[in-house]
Coordinates of C-alpha atoms in Angstrom, one line a residue:
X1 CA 20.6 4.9 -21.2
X2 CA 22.4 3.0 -18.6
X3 CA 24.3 0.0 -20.2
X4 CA 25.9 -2.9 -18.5
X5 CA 27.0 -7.0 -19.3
X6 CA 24.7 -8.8 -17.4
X7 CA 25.1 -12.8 -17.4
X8 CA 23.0 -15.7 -16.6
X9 CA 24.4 -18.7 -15.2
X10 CA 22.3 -22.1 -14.6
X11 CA 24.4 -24.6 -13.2
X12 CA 25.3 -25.9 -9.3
X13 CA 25.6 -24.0 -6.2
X14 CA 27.7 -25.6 -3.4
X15 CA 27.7 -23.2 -0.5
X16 CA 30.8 -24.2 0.9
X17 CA 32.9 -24.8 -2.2
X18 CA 34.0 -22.4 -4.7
X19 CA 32.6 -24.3 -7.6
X20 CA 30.6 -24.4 -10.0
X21 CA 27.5 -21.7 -10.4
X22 CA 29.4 -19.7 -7.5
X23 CA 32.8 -20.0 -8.9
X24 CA 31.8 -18.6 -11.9
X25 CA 29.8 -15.8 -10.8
X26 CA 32.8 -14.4 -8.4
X27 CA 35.0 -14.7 -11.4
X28 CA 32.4 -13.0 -13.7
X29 CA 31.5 -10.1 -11.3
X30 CA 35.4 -9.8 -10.4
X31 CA 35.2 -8.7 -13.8
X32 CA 32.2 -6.4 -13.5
X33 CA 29.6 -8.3 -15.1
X34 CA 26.8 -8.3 -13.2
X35 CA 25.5 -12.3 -12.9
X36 CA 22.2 -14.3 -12.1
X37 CA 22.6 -17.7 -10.6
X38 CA 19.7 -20.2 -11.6
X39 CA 20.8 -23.2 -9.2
X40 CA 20.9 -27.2 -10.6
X41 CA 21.5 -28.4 -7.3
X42 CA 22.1 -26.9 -3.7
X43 CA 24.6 -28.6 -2.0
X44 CA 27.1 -28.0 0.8
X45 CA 30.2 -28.9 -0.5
X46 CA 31.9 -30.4 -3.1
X47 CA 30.8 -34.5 -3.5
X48 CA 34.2 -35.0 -3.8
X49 CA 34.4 -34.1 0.0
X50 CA 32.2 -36.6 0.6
X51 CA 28.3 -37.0 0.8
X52 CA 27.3 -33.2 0.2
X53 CA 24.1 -32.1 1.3
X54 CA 21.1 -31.0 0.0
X55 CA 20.0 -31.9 -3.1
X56 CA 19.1 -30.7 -6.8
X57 CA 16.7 -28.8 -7.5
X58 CA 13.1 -29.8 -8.6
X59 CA 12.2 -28.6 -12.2
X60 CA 9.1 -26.7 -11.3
X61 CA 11.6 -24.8 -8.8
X62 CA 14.0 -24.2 -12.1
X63 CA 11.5 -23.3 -13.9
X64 CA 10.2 -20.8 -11.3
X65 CA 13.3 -18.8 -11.0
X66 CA 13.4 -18.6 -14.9
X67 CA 10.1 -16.9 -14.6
X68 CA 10.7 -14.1 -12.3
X69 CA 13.8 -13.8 -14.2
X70 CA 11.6 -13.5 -17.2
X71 CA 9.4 -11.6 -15.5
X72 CA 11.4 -8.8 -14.5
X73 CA 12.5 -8.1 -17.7
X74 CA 16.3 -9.5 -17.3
X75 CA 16.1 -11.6 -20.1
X76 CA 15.9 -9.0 -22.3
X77 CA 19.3 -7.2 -21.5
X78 CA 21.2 -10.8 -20.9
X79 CA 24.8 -10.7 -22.9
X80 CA 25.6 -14.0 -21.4
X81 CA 24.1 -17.4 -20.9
X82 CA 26.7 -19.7 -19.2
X83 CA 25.5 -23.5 -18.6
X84 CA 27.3 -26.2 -16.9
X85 CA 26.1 -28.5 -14.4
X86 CA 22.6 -29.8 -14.3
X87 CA 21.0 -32.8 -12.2
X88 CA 18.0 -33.6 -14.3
X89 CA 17.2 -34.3 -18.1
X90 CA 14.2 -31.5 -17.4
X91 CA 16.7 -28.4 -16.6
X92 CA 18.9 -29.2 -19.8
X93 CA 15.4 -28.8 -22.1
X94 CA 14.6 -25.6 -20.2
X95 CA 17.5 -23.7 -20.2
X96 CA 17.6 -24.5 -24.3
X97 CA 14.4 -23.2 -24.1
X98 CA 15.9 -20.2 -22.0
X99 CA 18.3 -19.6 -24.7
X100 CA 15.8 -19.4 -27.1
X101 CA 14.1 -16.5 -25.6
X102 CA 17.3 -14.6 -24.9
X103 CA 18.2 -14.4 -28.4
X104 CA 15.3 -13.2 -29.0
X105 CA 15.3 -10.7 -26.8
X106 CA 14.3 -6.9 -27.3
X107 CA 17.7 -5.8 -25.7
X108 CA 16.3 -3.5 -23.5
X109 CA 14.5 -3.0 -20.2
X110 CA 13.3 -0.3 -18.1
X111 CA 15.9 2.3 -19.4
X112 CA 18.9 -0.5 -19.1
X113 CA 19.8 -1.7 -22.6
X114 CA 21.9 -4.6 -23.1
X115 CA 25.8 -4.5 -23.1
X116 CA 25.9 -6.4 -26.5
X117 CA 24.0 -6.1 -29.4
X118 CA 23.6 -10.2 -29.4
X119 CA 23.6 -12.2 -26.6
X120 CA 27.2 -14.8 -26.2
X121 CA 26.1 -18.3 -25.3
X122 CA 28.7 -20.3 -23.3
X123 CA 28.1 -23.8 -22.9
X124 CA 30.3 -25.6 -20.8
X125 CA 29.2 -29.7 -21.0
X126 CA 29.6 -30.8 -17.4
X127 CA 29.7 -34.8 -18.1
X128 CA 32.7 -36.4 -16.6
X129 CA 36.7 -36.9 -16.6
X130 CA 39.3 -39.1 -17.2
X131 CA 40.2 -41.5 -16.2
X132 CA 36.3 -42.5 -14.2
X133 CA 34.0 -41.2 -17.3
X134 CA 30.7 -39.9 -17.2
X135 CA 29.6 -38.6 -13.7
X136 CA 26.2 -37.4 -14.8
X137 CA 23.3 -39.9 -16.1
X138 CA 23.7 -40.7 -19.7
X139 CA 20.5 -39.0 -20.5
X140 CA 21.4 -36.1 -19.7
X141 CA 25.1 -36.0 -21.5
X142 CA 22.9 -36.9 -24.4
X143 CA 20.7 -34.0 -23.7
X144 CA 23.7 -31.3 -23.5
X145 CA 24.7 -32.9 -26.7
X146 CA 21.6 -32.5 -28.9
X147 CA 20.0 -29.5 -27.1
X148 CA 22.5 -27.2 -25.8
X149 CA 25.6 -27.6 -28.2
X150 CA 23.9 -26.7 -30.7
X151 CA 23.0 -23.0 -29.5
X152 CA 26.1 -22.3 -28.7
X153 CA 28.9 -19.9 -29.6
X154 CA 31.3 -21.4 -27.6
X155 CA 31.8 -24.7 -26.3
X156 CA 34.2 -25.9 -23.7
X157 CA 34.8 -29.8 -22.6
X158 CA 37.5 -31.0 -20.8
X159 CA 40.0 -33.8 -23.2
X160 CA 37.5 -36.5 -21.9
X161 CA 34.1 -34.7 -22.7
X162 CA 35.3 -33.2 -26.3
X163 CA 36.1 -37.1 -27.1
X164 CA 32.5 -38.1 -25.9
X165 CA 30.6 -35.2 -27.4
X166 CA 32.4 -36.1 -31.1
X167 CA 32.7 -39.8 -30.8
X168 CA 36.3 -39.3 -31.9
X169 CA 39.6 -41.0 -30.9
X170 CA 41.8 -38.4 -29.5
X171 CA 45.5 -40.2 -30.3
X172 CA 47.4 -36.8 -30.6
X173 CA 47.0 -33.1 -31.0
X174 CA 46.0 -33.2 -34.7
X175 CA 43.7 -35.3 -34.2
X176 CA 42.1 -33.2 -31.0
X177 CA 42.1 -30.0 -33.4
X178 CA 39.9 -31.9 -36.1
X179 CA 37.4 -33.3 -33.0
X180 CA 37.2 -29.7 -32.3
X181 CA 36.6 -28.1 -35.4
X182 CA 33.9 -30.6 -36.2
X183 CA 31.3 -29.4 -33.3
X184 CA 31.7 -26.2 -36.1
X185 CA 31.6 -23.7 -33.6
X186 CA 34.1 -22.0 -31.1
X187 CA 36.1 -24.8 -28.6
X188 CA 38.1 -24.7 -25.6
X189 CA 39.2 -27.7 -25.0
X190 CA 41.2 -28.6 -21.3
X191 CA 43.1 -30.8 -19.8
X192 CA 45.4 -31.8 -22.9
X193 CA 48.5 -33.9 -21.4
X194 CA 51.5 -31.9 -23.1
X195 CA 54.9 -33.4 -22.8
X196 CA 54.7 -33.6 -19.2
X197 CA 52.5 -30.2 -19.2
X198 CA 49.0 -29.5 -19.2
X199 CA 47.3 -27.7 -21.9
X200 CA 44.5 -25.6 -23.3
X201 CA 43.6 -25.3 -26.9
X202 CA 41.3 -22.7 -28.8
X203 CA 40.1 -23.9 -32.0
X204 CA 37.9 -21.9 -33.9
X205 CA 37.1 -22.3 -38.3
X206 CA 40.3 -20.0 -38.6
X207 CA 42.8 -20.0 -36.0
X208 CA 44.0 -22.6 -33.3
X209 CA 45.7 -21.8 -29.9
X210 CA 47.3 -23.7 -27.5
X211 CA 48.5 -22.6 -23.7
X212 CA 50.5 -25.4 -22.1
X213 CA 51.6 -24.6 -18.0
X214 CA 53.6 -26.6 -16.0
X215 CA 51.9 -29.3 -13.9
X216 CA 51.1 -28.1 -10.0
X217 CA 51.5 -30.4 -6.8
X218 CA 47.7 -30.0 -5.7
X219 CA 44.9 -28.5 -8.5
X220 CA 41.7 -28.0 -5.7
X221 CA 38.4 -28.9 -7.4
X222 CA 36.6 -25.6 -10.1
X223 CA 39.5 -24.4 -12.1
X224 CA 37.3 -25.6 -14.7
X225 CA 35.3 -23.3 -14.0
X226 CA 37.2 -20.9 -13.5
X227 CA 39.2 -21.4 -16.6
X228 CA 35.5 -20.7 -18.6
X229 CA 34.5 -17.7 -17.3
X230 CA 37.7 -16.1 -17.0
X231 CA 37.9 -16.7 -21.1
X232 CA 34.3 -15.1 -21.3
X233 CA 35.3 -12.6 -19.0
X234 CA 38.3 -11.2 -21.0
X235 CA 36.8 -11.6 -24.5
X236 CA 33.2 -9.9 -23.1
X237 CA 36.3 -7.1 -22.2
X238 CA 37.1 -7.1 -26.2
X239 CA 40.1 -9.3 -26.2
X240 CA 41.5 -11.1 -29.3
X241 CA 40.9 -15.8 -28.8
X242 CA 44.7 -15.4 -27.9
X243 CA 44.6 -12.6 -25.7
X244 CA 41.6 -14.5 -23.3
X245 CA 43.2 -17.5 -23.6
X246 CA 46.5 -16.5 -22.6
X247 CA 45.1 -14.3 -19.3
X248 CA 42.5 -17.1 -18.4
X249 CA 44.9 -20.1 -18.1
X250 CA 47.1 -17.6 -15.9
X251 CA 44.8 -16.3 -13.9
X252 CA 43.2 -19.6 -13.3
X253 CA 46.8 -21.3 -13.0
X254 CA 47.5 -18.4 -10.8
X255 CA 44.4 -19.4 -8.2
X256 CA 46.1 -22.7 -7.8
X257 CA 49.3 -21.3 -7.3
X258 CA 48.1 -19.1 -4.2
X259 CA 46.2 -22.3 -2.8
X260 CA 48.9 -24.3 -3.0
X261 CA 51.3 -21.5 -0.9
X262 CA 48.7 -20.8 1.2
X263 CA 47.3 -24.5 2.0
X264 CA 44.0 -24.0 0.8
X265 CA 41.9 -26.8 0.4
X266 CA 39.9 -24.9 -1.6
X267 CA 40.6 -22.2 -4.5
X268 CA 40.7 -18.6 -2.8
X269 CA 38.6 -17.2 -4.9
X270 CA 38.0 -13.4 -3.0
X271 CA 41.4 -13.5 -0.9
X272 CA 43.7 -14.1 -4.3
X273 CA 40.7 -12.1 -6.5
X274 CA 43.5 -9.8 -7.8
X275 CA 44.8 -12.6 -9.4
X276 CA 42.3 -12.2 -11.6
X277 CA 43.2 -9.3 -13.1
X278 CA 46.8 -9.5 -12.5
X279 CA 47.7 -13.0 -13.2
X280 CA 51.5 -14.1 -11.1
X281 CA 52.8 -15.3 -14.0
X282 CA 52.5 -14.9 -17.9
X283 CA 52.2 -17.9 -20.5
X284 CA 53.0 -17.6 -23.8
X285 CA 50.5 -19.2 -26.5
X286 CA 51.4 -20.9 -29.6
X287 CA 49.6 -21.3 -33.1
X288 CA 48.9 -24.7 -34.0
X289 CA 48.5 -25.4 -37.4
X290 CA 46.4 -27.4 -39.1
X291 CA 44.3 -28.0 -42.6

């Protein structure tokens, strides 16, 4: 019986951005898991372009795709379900509802069985920055919150979004590592200022990890999302927290490296794909203790 990691993704696609839903389904199949994209919103480009085209999608669209999904079977042999951003309050309760039924999946279909014997639930909570705050309607950062969060096995917020999910002040690295061993589940937090670096930290009930990399002249809009499914990618390909921590914050440092030598305005996802694999630098994590 043929078996293979299949993922599914709900979250934006911009056609002419790497961002988003698209971003991480090049970065997931780069790694040969197979991927289906359930759209938010269709847009053309990145909003922070400019006014982007298109629009989000309607919820009895959303819910539409889910169901030939469903219908075919697919749900049944998903390993993955990677969320980020969504336009309406409506596509945040159905993808819960989504994760639901993938968990309780029969892990077969049609003489395909599933690649794991449980299904890995990524949520990444798509919500806002520092230093402008929310970008998405309250409603539905409170929905990601209380429905999503919840079912997950790993979460990972940006500095900002870890502070608003936990309602914690986030003075100092201690104090980060607590906020992220509260949610009580799997964290990758980014975006840590770091004595003039950026960070990432992995905090899980036993172990903390954090990747700091020098700060680059021009970061082009996704390495967050890059930075996610590059961590699912290498521990879906059996490596130790460390391990995908340590490869993901290269590789995805390593994107913005080649865009910044090349001009790129945007990350070269399939020209610099190799990158991927083969990161152009190596970074060095260190264990962070705490009680």
């Amino acid at each position: 019986m043929i078996s293979m990691p299949m993922a599914l993704i709900l979250s934006s696609h911009v056609a002419a951005s790497p961002v988003g839903g698209g971003a991480s389904q090049r970065v997931l199949n780069a790694a040969k898991i197979d991927t289906m994209l359930v759209p938010t919103v269709l847009y053309g480009r990145h909003p922070g372009w400019g006014a982007p085209g298109g629009g989000e999608v309607e919820q009895d669209q959303f819910e539409g795709v889910l169901s030939g999904i469903a219908d075919q079977g697919l749900l049944d042999i998903t390993d993955i379900v990677l969320t980020g951003y969504f336009a309406d309050v409506g596509q945040v309760f159905d993808t819960a509802a989504v994760i639901d039924v993938v968990r309780k999946g029969r892990r077969v279909n049609k003489g395909v069985k599933a690649f794991a014997p449980t299904p890995t639930i990524i949520v990444d909570p798509i919500m806002g920055d520092a230093p402008g705050g929310l970008y998405v309607a309250p409603a539905i950062a409170a929905a990601i919150k209380d429905q999503l969060i919840s079912r997950a096995d790993l979460v990972t917020p940006n500095l900002f979004e870890l502070g608003h999910i936990t309602g914690r002040p986030l003075t100092d690295l201690a104090s980060i590592v607590r906020a992220a061993r509260a949610m009580e589940r799997p964290v990758l937090v980014s975006s840590l200022p770091r004595h003039g670096q950026i960070g990432v930290l992995y905090v899980d009930g036993a172990e903390a990890w954090l990747v700091t990399h020098d700060r680059l002249p021009k970061a082009p809009n996704g390495t967050g999302d890059v930075l996610t499914a590059a961590f699912t990618s290498r521990m879906m390909a059996g490596d130790s927290a460390r391990q995908a921590l340590e490869h993901a914050v290269a590789s995805t440092v390593s994107l913005v490296m080649r865009a910044n030598e090349w001009g790129a305005p945007e990350l070269p996802l399939v020209a610099a794909t190799d990158v991927l694999s083969a990161p152009l630098l190596t970074l060095r994590a260190e264990a962070v203790q705490f009680a």
